[in-house]
C-alpha cells in the first residue's frame, strides 16, 4: 500500500471529523459553560487508553434530513467499552455539541447496542447524560428510541449494575432512564431532571420555579430522593462513579471485588463502649458507630441529605463489600417514615441483586406518627421494607444498638425476617413498645385504683424498664443470637461475614413477587 | 365553540377555535392563548379558564411535606413535646445552632437552626405539644456573622 493511500487518508479524516463531534465552535461553547465534551469525560472516567469506540460513523438515516446539509458522524452519542480498575464496562456519553445531544432514532440504536453488549458480557453499563431531550424532528421514532432504552433498563435491572451520571439537562420522559438505574449521580448547578419543566409548570399550575430548584442536584438528593449522590464538579462525579463500582460485582452471579484491608480485622474499638448514653432519651450519632466499625474511610453514604433518619451506603468490612443500613437517632429520633422506608428498601434490594451482604444497625423507636404519614400510606411503604429484607437472600447481619420497638423493629432486619446473625449491645431495648405507652395500657386500672397514681405509675415504669429495657428477654427467647460488647462489634461482624460467605437460601420459584409500591 | 365560564365570581368569555388543532387556539375575553393538547384535557376536565395573570404559588417545600414552607420558619420535624428552649427573642443565631429540644419517640431531639439570623418570634413554650411541621420559631433576615 502506498504511503499516501487515499483510502487511509480518508479514514483518518473521517475519524478526525467524528472526534470533533459538532465542531470546534460548539466544543468551545461547551467548555465556556464549564462542561467537558463527551470524549473528555470518557477519558477521565475510564482507565487511560482503554476506551474503544463503537459505531462512530453512524449518521441519521433519513435521506431528507441528510440532504439538509448538516450531517454529523456519531448522532450525538459516543459509545463503546473500556475499563475501570481493570474491569470491563460499557459506556455511552451523550454529545451535547451535536444537536444538543438530543435523542434520535439512530442515537437510541447506539445506546441500546452497548446496553445489549453489557448484558451479554455481564458487565456494568454507565451512561453519561447530557441531552436536550427528544430530537423533535425524529418524531415518534425518538419516542420509540426512549422506550427501547427504558425497556432495557428495566429488564437488565438486577442483572448488571447500571449507573447514570447526570452531566447536563435531562427533561421530560428522558428522566426515566436514569431513574431506573441503580445509582444516579448529579453535578451541582450543572444537571437538572424533571418530567415537566419550569415553563410548563408555570402555564399549568402558575407555580414559578427555576430549573435548579425544580430539579437540580440539591433537590433530587435532599427533597425528592431521585438521585443518590451529588458532587460539586464533573470531575468528582466521574471519580465517584469509579468509587461506586469498587463496591459492586460486574453482574448478579459474581461476588463484589475484594480489597485486602489496610485496617486490622481484629481491631477492638473501646470508644464504642461509651457511645450510647445511659439516658435512653439522649441521642448519639449512628454515623460515628458506622465509621468506627467499617474499614477505615470505606463508608460511602448514599442519599446523605434525604430521609436523614435512615442511613444507607456501601462500606468494606475486612476488605469485603457490605451494604450498611442504619437509623440515625439525632435525626427525628431515627423513626421510620415514608421516605426512610423507600430509601432503605431500594438499597436493601440493590444489595440483594448484587450479592452484597447487608449489615443493619438498629435503633428503631417506631414509625413516625401522624395523619399525614398514615394517609400517604406509611403502611404500604413500611411493608416494602420488610418485603425487601424478607426477600433478600444475601448474608444478613443485624446489630441492635439501642431501641428495637414493636413493628418498627420487626421491619428492620429482625431475626424473624430471616436475618442470619443478630447481635445486640447491652444497651439494646427490645420490646413491643416503649415503657410509657406499655405501662399506660397494661396497668391502666391498677394505676387508677392506686392511692397515689403517679407514684404507682413511676414504680411500674421502673419495673417495666428493668424487665424490658435490655436485650436479655429477647436473647432468652432466642430472638437475639448473642449480646456483645460494642467494642468487639467489628471482629464479630467480620467473623459472621466469613461464616455466611457460602450462604445458599433461595426463595421459592416464582415469576416475580408483588411488592407493594 | 363559545363558552361562558364563572370562576371565583368572575365570568370569562372563552372561545375554542378548533379543538383538534395543535396547538389549540383559545381566546379568553379577547386574549389569545395557545394550548397544547395534553393540557386541553386538563382544561376540559376542570372547566376553569386559565387566569390571565397566574399568581405564583408554592415554593418547593423542604422535606417531603406537602405544606408550603415559610423560609423564615424553623418547623417541627416530628410531633412531640418541647422540653427546653435554648434561645431568646432577639438573639442572633448561626446555622446549626441548637434552638430547642423536642422530645419525641422516646428521644430528646435537638432542633437546630436551618438558617442564620435574629430570632423574631418563639411560638412555643416548654411543655407544649407540637405537631409535625408546626412552626417553632421564626428567624429574621440574615445578619452578617
XYZ file of C-alpha atoms in Angstrom:
662
model
C 0.000 0.000 0.000
C 1.476 3.363 -0.964
C 2.308 5.712 1.882
C -0.367 8.169 0.963
C -3.060 5.662 0.124
C -6.125 7.883 -0.309
C -8.295 5.293 1.434
C -6.221 5.511 4.586
C -6.204 9.288 4.404
C -9.966 9.308 4.022
C -10.377 7.095 7.096
C -8.111 9.367 9.102
C -10.055 12.416 8.002
C -13.400 10.804 8.856
C -12.157 9.674 12.236
C -10.954 13.166 12.977
C -14.308 14.607 11.872
C -16.114 12.155 14.113
C -13.910 13.088 17.068
C -14.811 16.737 16.546
C -18.489 15.979 17.186
C -20.453 19.141 16.492
C -17.334 21.069 15.514
C -14.743 23.286 17.157
C -17.134 26.158 17.832
C -19.654 24.036 19.689
C -16.880 22.355 21.667
C -15.706 25.830 22.641
C -19.243 26.692 23.754
C -19.438 23.544 25.865
C -16.144 24.467 27.527
C -17.357 28.003 28.179
C -20.248 26.533 30.172
C -17.647 24.806 32.321
C -18.590 21.454 30.845
C -16.439 18.807 29.206
C -17.194 17.087 25.927
C -18.383 13.502 25.838
C -14.928 12.216 24.867
C -13.135 14.247 27.519
C -15.470 12.808 30.132
C -14.903 9.242 28.973
C -11.152 9.681 29.063
C -11.409 10.675 32.725
C -13.914 8.004 33.645
C -12.019 5.069 32.168
C -8.532 3.745 32.824
C -6.151 5.626 30.482
C -6.022 4.268 26.946
C -8.697 1.601 27.468
C -11.569 3.230 25.600
C -12.632 1.604 22.353
C -15.312 3.421 20.473
C -18.107 1.645 18.633
C -20.168 2.887 15.712
C -18.558 6.330 15.332
C -19.764 6.519 11.725
C -23.446 6.210 12.488
C -25.444 9.010 10.928
C -29.046 9.943 10.619
C -30.709 7.587 8.141
C -33.459 9.884 6.922
C -32.441 10.965 3.381
C -34.396 14.201 3.773
C -32.501 15.187 6.897
C -29.232 14.256 5.228
C -29.935 16.429 2.225
C -30.499 19.435 4.505
C -26.786 19.848 4.744
C -25.678 19.317 8.324
C -24.568 15.766 8.853
C -22.703 14.692 11.939
C -20.939 11.419 12.493
C -21.970 9.627 15.660
C -25.510 11.016 16.044
C -24.797 12.863 19.291
C -23.615 9.977 21.415
C -20.235 8.342 21.928
C -20.480 4.655 22.777
C -18.035 1.856 23.420
C -16.241 -0.060 26.103
C -13.273 0.425 28.361
C -12.000 -0.474 31.784
C -12.346 0.822 35.326
C -9.727 -0.546 37.723
C -9.030 -3.191 35.105
C -12.667 -4.329 34.887
C -14.581 -4.003 31.631
C -17.522 -1.621 31.468
C -19.692 -0.445 28.594
C -20.370 3.246 28.317
C -22.374 5.778 26.408
C -21.860 9.533 26.639
C -24.278 11.929 25.008
C -22.533 14.624 22.997
C -24.175 17.975 23.613
C -22.274 19.524 20.698
C -24.383 17.578 18.191
C -27.993 18.803 18.186
C -27.754 19.352 21.947
C -27.284 15.627 22.486
C -30.934 15.111 21.585
C -32.063 11.540 21.210
C -32.714 10.468 17.640
C -33.698 7.060 16.385
C -30.100 6.205 15.460
C -28.757 7.536 18.749
C -31.086 5.197 20.607
C -29.842 2.283 18.445
C -26.292 3.064 19.518
C -27.210 3.257 23.200
C -29.244 0.045 23.063
C -26.366 -1.699 21.311
C -23.922 -1.063 24.179
C -26.586 -1.950 26.734
C -27.096 -5.278 24.989
C -23.367 -5.934 24.825
C -23.021 -5.117 28.520
C -25.768 -7.584 29.376
C -24.422 -10.340 27.163
C -20.980 -9.977 28.703
C -22.181 -9.459 32.248
C -20.518 -6.121 32.892
C -21.797 -2.726 34.108
C -23.291 -0.121 31.775
C -22.573 3.515 32.538
C -24.497 6.370 30.933
C -23.191 9.938 30.860
C -26.276 12.010 30.218
C -26.232 15.488 28.679
C -29.182 15.900 26.366
C -31.835 18.384 25.422
C -34.402 15.592 25.228
C -36.069 14.004 22.234
C -34.953 15.035 18.710
C -38.292 16.530 17.762
C -37.502 16.242 14.041
C -37.392 12.464 14.504
C -40.980 12.422 15.681
C -42.306 9.216 17.150
C -39.097 7.385 16.232
C -37.313 9.171 19.040
C -40.104 8.231 21.440
C -39.681 4.633 20.366
C -35.965 5.100 20.977
C -36.592 6.137 24.575
C -38.919 3.222 25.111
C -36.279 0.810 23.808
C -33.811 2.201 26.352
C -36.325 2.130 29.238
C -37.278 -1.458 28.483
C -33.639 -2.482 28.640
C -33.119 -0.504 31.868
C -35.997 -2.442 33.399
C -35.129 -5.875 32.014
C -31.425 -5.637 32.812
C -32.113 -4.284 36.304
C -30.607 -6.643 38.836
C -28.514 -8.421 36.204
C -25.756 -5.878 35.597
C -25.081 -2.683 37.562
C -26.432 0.362 35.748
C -25.022 3.746 36.690
C -26.140 7.142 35.410
C -24.217 10.387 35.608
C -26.295 13.458 35.049
C -23.956 15.967 33.426
C -26.442 18.331 31.843
C -30.151 18.684 31.321
C -32.492 15.709 31.241
C -36.049 16.815 30.676
C -39.287 15.016 30.075
C -39.612 11.274 29.743
C -35.843 11.015 29.268
C -35.538 11.319 33.049
C -36.987 7.846 33.447
C -33.900 6.074 32.187
C -31.556 7.380 34.902
C -34.324 6.932 37.476
C -34.474 3.233 36.591
C -30.755 2.714 37.072
C -29.109 1.549 40.291
C -27.072 4.643 41.079
C -27.708 8.181 39.863
C -25.025 10.828 40.351
C -25.705 14.520 39.705
C -23.487 17.594 39.472
C -24.404 20.757 41.354
C -25.523 23.664 39.170
C -24.967 21.609 36.005
C -27.585 18.914 35.905
C -31.355 19.122 36.001
C -34.015 16.463 35.806
C -37.751 16.929 35.554
C -40.699 15.490 33.706
C -42.386 18.850 33.188
C -40.103 21.869 33.145
C -40.498 25.285 34.768
C -42.291 26.699 31.715
C -44.966 24.013 31.588
C -45.464 24.164 35.338
C -45.919 27.909 35.140
C -48.552 27.619 32.427
C -50.494 24.815 34.037
C -50.336 25.492 37.770
C -48.989 29.012 37.971
C -46.097 27.932 40.190
C -42.910 29.856 39.465
C -39.641 27.994 39.973
C -36.262 27.833 38.233
C -34.652 24.706 36.812
C -32.143 24.336 39.649
C -34.788 24.484 42.371
C -37.180 22.291 40.447
C -34.801 19.513 39.528
C -31.209 20.353 40.393
C -28.729 18.237 42.310
C -29.801 19.538 45.715
C -33.484 18.986 45.020
C -33.037 15.407 43.900
C -30.629 14.404 46.651
C -32.397 16.214 49.509
C -36.066 16.658 48.616
C -37.249 14.112 46.051
C -34.822 11.258 46.683
C -34.489 10.607 42.933
C -30.674 10.800 42.910
C -28.149 9.096 45.177
C -25.126 11.366 45.104
C -24.288 14.937 44.179
C -20.835 16.295 43.514
C -19.522 19.824 43.064
C -17.891 19.152 39.685
C -17.966 16.808 36.708
C -14.517 15.516 37.625
C -15.723 14.471 41.055
C -18.822 12.836 39.577
C -16.652 10.714 37.269
C -14.361 9.774 40.169
C -17.428 8.968 42.277
C -18.677 6.589 39.604
C -15.370 4.713 39.736
C -15.642 4.535 43.507
C -19.220 3.233 43.454
C -18.203 0.425 41.108
C -15.483 -0.681 43.535
C -18.230 -1.998 45.832
C -20.202 -3.816 43.151
C -19.598 -7.006 41.190
C -19.815 -6.885 37.396
C -23.061 -8.867 37.391
C -25.531 -10.760 39.562
C -23.645 -14.073 39.607
C -20.277 -12.627 40.581
C -19.234 -11.591 44.049
C -18.165 -8.000 44.752
C -14.427 -7.292 44.438
C -12.253 -7.911 47.497
C -9.748 -5.265 48.521
C -7.186 -6.536 51.061
C -7.861 -4.348 54.099
C -5.297 -1.942 55.495
C -7.385 -1.861 58.644
C -6.898 -4.600 61.296
C -9.798 -7.098 61.106
C -9.471 -7.783 64.837
C -9.455 -4.106 65.787
C -11.325 -3.585 69.068
C -12.897 -0.191 69.488
C -13.190 0.770 73.192
C -14.806 4.062 72.156
C -17.897 2.151 71.113
C -18.448 1.046 74.711
C -19.063 4.675 75.620
C -21.071 5.833 72.664
C -24.641 5.032 73.754
C -25.644 7.393 76.594
C -27.086 5.846 79.751
C -30.108 8.118 79.488
C -32.141 6.363 76.868
C -33.609 9.628 75.552
C -30.246 11.264 74.800
C -29.240 10.810 71.185
C -25.864 9.705 69.833
C -24.505 9.650 66.292
C -25.005 6.370 64.441
C -22.686 7.680 61.718
C -19.883 7.574 64.304
C -20.744 3.972 65.151
C -20.524 3.018 61.475
C -17.244 4.844 60.914
C -15.648 3.101 63.897
C -16.680 -0.366 62.728
C -16.097 -0.438 58.962
C -12.677 -0.450 57.276
C -11.158 2.971 57.716
C -12.694 5.602 55.405
C -14.535 2.952 53.388
C -18.070 4.162 54.063
C -19.746 5.697 51.009
C -23.083 7.054 52.121
C -25.869 7.195 49.555
C -28.572 9.857 49.728
C -26.971 11.531 52.770
C -29.354 14.504 52.649
C -32.629 12.726 52.013
C -34.522 10.793 54.682
C -31.696 11.536 57.093
C -33.314 9.487 59.855
C -32.215 6.476 57.822
C -28.658 5.738 56.706
C -27.753 3.699 53.642
C -24.409 3.190 51.966
C -21.637 0.892 50.887
C -18.620 0.073 53.006
C -15.959 -2.560 53.313
C -15.526 -4.666 56.416
C -12.404 -6.812 56.433
C -11.966 -5.962 52.753
C -15.383 -7.261 51.729
C -18.160 -5.068 50.339
C -21.181 -4.688 52.573
C -24.331 -2.629 52.412
C -24.897 -0.639 55.586
C -28.455 0.151 56.644
C -28.998 2.045 59.889
C -31.067 4.586 61.737
C -29.781 7.951 62.941
C -31.034 8.864 66.442
C -30.002 12.518 66.009
C -32.384 12.944 63.087
C -36.062 12.709 64.027
C -35.084 10.161 66.682
C -34.351 7.725 63.845
C -38.025 6.985 63.228
C -39.172 5.169 60.139
C -41.241 7.405 57.902
C -42.250 7.085 54.260
C -39.008 8.473 52.843
C -36.850 6.368 55.158
C -38.780 3.235 54.155
C -38.323 3.958 50.469
C -34.647 4.786 50.893
C -33.801 1.662 52.882
C -35.912 -0.689 50.768
C -34.377 0.333 47.468
C -30.909 -0.063 48.947
C -31.599 -3.446 50.533
C -32.876 -4.722 47.195
C -29.881 -3.333 45.317
C -27.535 -5.152 47.715
C -29.515 -8.350 47.265
C -29.361 -8.058 43.449
C -25.606 -7.824 43.501
C -24.604 -10.247 46.255
C -23.586 -7.552 48.713
C -24.149 -8.735 52.314
C -26.320 -6.408 54.396
C -25.272 -5.184 57.829
C -28.067 -3.396 59.666
C -27.634 -1.241 62.770
C -30.962 -0.959 64.527
C -32.041 1.899 66.744
C -35.689 1.863 65.861
C -38.006 3.822 68.151
C -41.090 3.475 65.968
C -42.922 4.702 62.902
C -43.475 8.426 62.516
C -46.933 9.087 63.970
C -49.290 11.482 62.218
C -52.290 11.786 59.950
C -50.109 12.883 57.045
C -47.956 9.748 57.157
C -50.912 7.397 57.589
C -52.874 8.994 54.779
C -49.897 8.948 52.458
C -49.619 5.230 53.044
C -46.860 4.554 55.580
C -48.345 1.039 55.822
C -47.664 0.417 52.152
C -44.184 1.945 52.366
C -43.199 0.266 55.641
C -44.383 -3.027 54.141
C -41.830 -2.634 51.370
C -39.049 -2.592 53.905
C -39.969 -5.903 55.442
C -40.634 -7.270 51.954
C -37.132 -6.273 50.885
C -35.478 -7.779 53.944
C -37.542 -10.982 53.804
C -36.842 -11.488 50.125
C -33.092 -10.807 50.369
C -31.038 -13.986 50.200
C -27.620 -12.403 50.779
C -25.990 -12.760 54.206
C -27.873 -10.541 56.638
C -26.300 -9.398 59.885
C -28.063 -7.191 62.378
C -26.717 -5.281 65.381
C -29.255 -3.780 67.784
C -27.575 -0.779 69.378
C -30.487 0.576 71.390
C -34.197 0.828 70.645
C -35.934 -2.059 68.923
C -39.590 -1.409 69.475
C -42.575 -3.188 68.020
C -43.278 -3.202 64.319
C -40.522 -0.725 63.692
C -38.082 -3.378 64.898
C -39.751 -6.231 63.013
C -39.263 -4.481 59.654
C -35.602 -3.596 60.390
C -33.901 -6.883 59.613
C -35.308 -8.586 62.695
C -34.411 -12.203 63.198
C -37.998 -13.132 62.385
C -37.478 -11.877 58.805
C -34.644 -14.301 58.167
C -31.652 -12.372 59.428
C -28.773 -14.804 59.767
C -26.933 -13.406 62.756
C -28.444 -10.926 65.215
C -26.249 -9.260 67.800
C -27.401 -6.892 70.498
C -25.422 -4.426 72.543
C -26.116 -4.358 76.284
C -27.836 -1.014 75.682
C -30.464 -2.735 73.494
C -34.120 -2.319 74.415
C -36.135 -4.989 72.626
C -39.810 -4.690 73.460
C -43.260 -4.443 71.959
C -43.455 -0.780 72.841
C -41.817 1.910 74.961
C -42.280 1.893 78.743
C -44.642 4.914 78.884
C -47.066 3.538 76.346
C -46.905 -0.006 77.629
C -47.433 0.822 81.299
C -50.332 3.113 80.407
C -52.086 0.247 78.657
C -51.200 -2.814 80.733
C -51.632 -1.248 84.165
C -54.311 1.349 83.393
C -56.696 0.013 86.048
C -54.012 -0.637 88.621
C -52.676 2.922 88.305
C -56.147 4.472 88.555
C -57.018 2.455 91.663
C -53.731 3.168 93.453
C -53.713 5.539 96.404
C -51.011 7.595 94.699
C -51.450 7.032 90.948
C -48.334 8.997 89.987
C -46.094 7.033 92.341
C -47.644 3.756 91.268
C -47.114 4.687 87.610
C -43.465 5.520 88.305
C -42.972 2.238 90.181
C -44.465 0.283 87.301
C -42.393 2.246 84.781
C -39.179 1.399 86.619
C -40.240 -2.216 86.831
C -41.055 -2.315 83.130
C -37.708 -0.722 82.267
C -35.826 -3.232 84.396
C -37.699 -6.064 82.786
C -37.716 -4.977 79.133
C -35.147 -2.252 78.541
C -32.415 -4.793 77.964
C -31.558 -7.404 75.393
C -31.825 -10.407 77.711
C -35.557 -11.093 77.379
C -35.125 -11.272 73.606
C -31.927 -13.280 73.945
C -33.703 -15.667 76.334
C -36.434 -16.218 73.758
C -33.880 -16.871 71.026
C -34.539 -13.693 69.093
C -31.000 -12.409 69.584
C -28.061 -14.681 68.841
C -25.669 -13.073 71.271
C -25.225 -9.999 73.388
C -21.819 -8.476 72.638
C -19.698 -5.639 73.925
C -19.895 -2.739 71.488
C -16.093 -2.654 71.323
C -15.945 -6.137 69.766
C -18.521 -5.418 67.041
C -16.017 -5.188 64.180
C -14.328 -8.575 64.695
C -17.741 -10.132 65.396
C -19.145 -8.862 62.072
C -16.048 -9.957 60.164
C -16.332 -13.441 61.652
C -20.037 -13.582 60.832
C -19.423 -12.491 57.237
C -16.850 -15.274 56.849
C -19.231 -17.833 58.332
C -22.028 -16.740 55.971
C -19.940 -16.446 52.805
C -21.398 -19.516 51.119
C -24.944 -18.943 52.256
C -27.500 -20.604 49.996
C -31.115 -19.898 50.861
C -33.100 -19.443 47.665
C -36.661 -18.179 47.640
C -39.395 -20.471 46.302
C -39.593 -20.397 42.484
C -41.842 -17.678 41.101
C -42.102 -15.313 38.188
C -41.612 -12.359 40.478
C -43.131 -11.127 43.681
C -45.722 -8.411 44.014
C -44.132 -5.893 46.346
C -46.406 -3.036 47.392
C -45.047 0.093 45.699
C -67.323 26.858 20.215
C -68.063 29.601 22.722
C -68.349 29.124 26.466
C -69.190 31.370 29.362
C -67.384 30.348 32.489
C -67.511 31.674 36.018
C -64.543 31.241 38.303
C -64.412 32.940 41.691
C -67.405 35.104 40.729
C -65.650 36.381 37.630
C -67.118 35.470 34.280
C -64.920 34.731 31.287
C -65.862 34.513 27.609
C -63.979 31.526 26.248
C -63.800 30.575 22.604
C -62.066 27.467 21.279
C -61.388 27.820 17.565
C -60.543 24.200 16.752
C -60.364 21.561 19.462
C -58.350 19.213 17.248
C -55.655 21.664 16.206
C -52.235 21.562 17.826
C -51.691 23.896 19.499
C -55.333 24.652 20.163
C -56.128 28.331 19.822
C -58.289 29.686 22.614
C -59.473 33.216 23.278
C -60.328 34.250 26.820
C -62.041 37.666 26.970
C -60.494 38.540 23.635
C -56.959 37.492 24.579
C -55.499 34.651 22.545
C -53.804 31.609 24.113
C -52.089 28.636 22.551
C -52.798 25.465 24.464
C -51.063 22.131 23.956
C -53.305 19.063 23.505
C -52.484 17.297 26.776
C -53.320 20.468 28.619
C -56.649 20.721 26.790
C -57.870 17.573 28.531
C -56.980 19.161 31.801
C -58.822 22.339 30.883
C -61.926 20.414 29.856
C -61.853 18.120 32.848
C -61.838 21.106 35.154
C -63.871 23.817 33.485
C -61.573 26.608 34.569
C -60.134 29.003 32.018
C -56.581 29.916 32.672
C -56.312 33.047 34.750
C -54.818 35.806 32.643
C -52.101 36.504 35.187
C -51.342 33.295 37.024
C -50.364 34.038 40.600
C -47.088 32.480 41.665
C -47.761 29.787 44.206
C -45.904 27.435 46.475
C -42.140 27.442 46.546
C -40.748 23.938 46.907
C -41.147 22.542 50.386
C -38.091 21.194 52.057
C -38.655 17.731 53.372
C -41.440 15.794 51.756
C -44.268 17.605 53.485
C -46.975 18.898 51.228
C -47.449 22.084 53.243
C -45.746 25.097 51.686
C -42.902 26.221 53.874
C -42.146 29.632 55.223
C -38.425 30.074 54.612
C -38.105 32.032 57.862
C -39.641 29.322 59.987
C -37.967 26.584 61.951
C -40.530 23.784 61.738
C -41.016 20.760 63.974
C -39.539 17.813 62.079
C -41.544 15.356 64.158
C -44.526 15.579 66.517
C -43.612 15.770 70.199
C -43.227 17.892 73.314
C -40.903 20.879 73.782
C -38.654 20.135 76.766
C -36.351 23.148 76.639
C -35.707 26.281 74.633
C -32.119 27.387 74.193
C -32.589 30.832 72.617
C -34.393 34.093 73.298
C -36.235 36.515 71.040
C -33.743 38.966 69.531
C -30.829 36.575 69.861
C -28.587 36.201 66.812
C -28.090 32.576 65.849
C -25.983 30.750 63.324
C -26.821 27.769 61.143
C -26.717 24.513 63.060
C -27.038 26.141 66.476
C -29.315 24.361 68.948
C -32.568 26.298 69.369
C -34.668 23.889 71.391
C -35.144 20.265 72.373
C -38.200 18.383 71.219
C -38.902 15.118 72.952
C -40.465 12.681 70.551
C -40.312 8.939 70.034
C -38.563 8.490 73.386
C -35.755 10.753 72.247
C -34.627 14.254 73.114
C -34.290 15.615 69.602
C -32.018 18.619 69.310
C -33.614 21.087 66.914
C -31.031 23.192 65.130
C -31.316 26.418 63.192
C -31.729 25.866 59.469
C -30.554 29.423 58.765
C -28.656 32.238 60.388
C -30.369 35.377 61.616
C -32.100 37.011 64.532
C -34.843 35.154 66.405
C -38.006 37.117 65.642
C -40.601 35.089 67.421
C -40.759 31.954 69.527
C -44.113 30.343 69.010
C -43.827 27.513 71.522
C -43.194 27.147 75.238
C -41.716 24.406 77.382
C -44.146 21.552 77.849
C -46.111 22.382 74.732
C -47.215 19.605 72.406
C -46.384 20.326 68.759
C -47.467 18.664 65.565
C -45.359 17.762 62.559
C -44.213 20.918 60.691
C -45.698 23.301 63.275
C -43.633 26.488 63.286
C -41.451 26.523 66.407
C -39.863 29.907 65.842
C -39.159 32.394 63.091
C -35.787 33.780 62.162
C -35.435 37.275 60.723
C -33.375 38.349 57.754
C -29.855 37.075 57.797
C -27.311 39.234 59.541
C -23.613 39.271 58.856
C -21.904 36.974 61.319
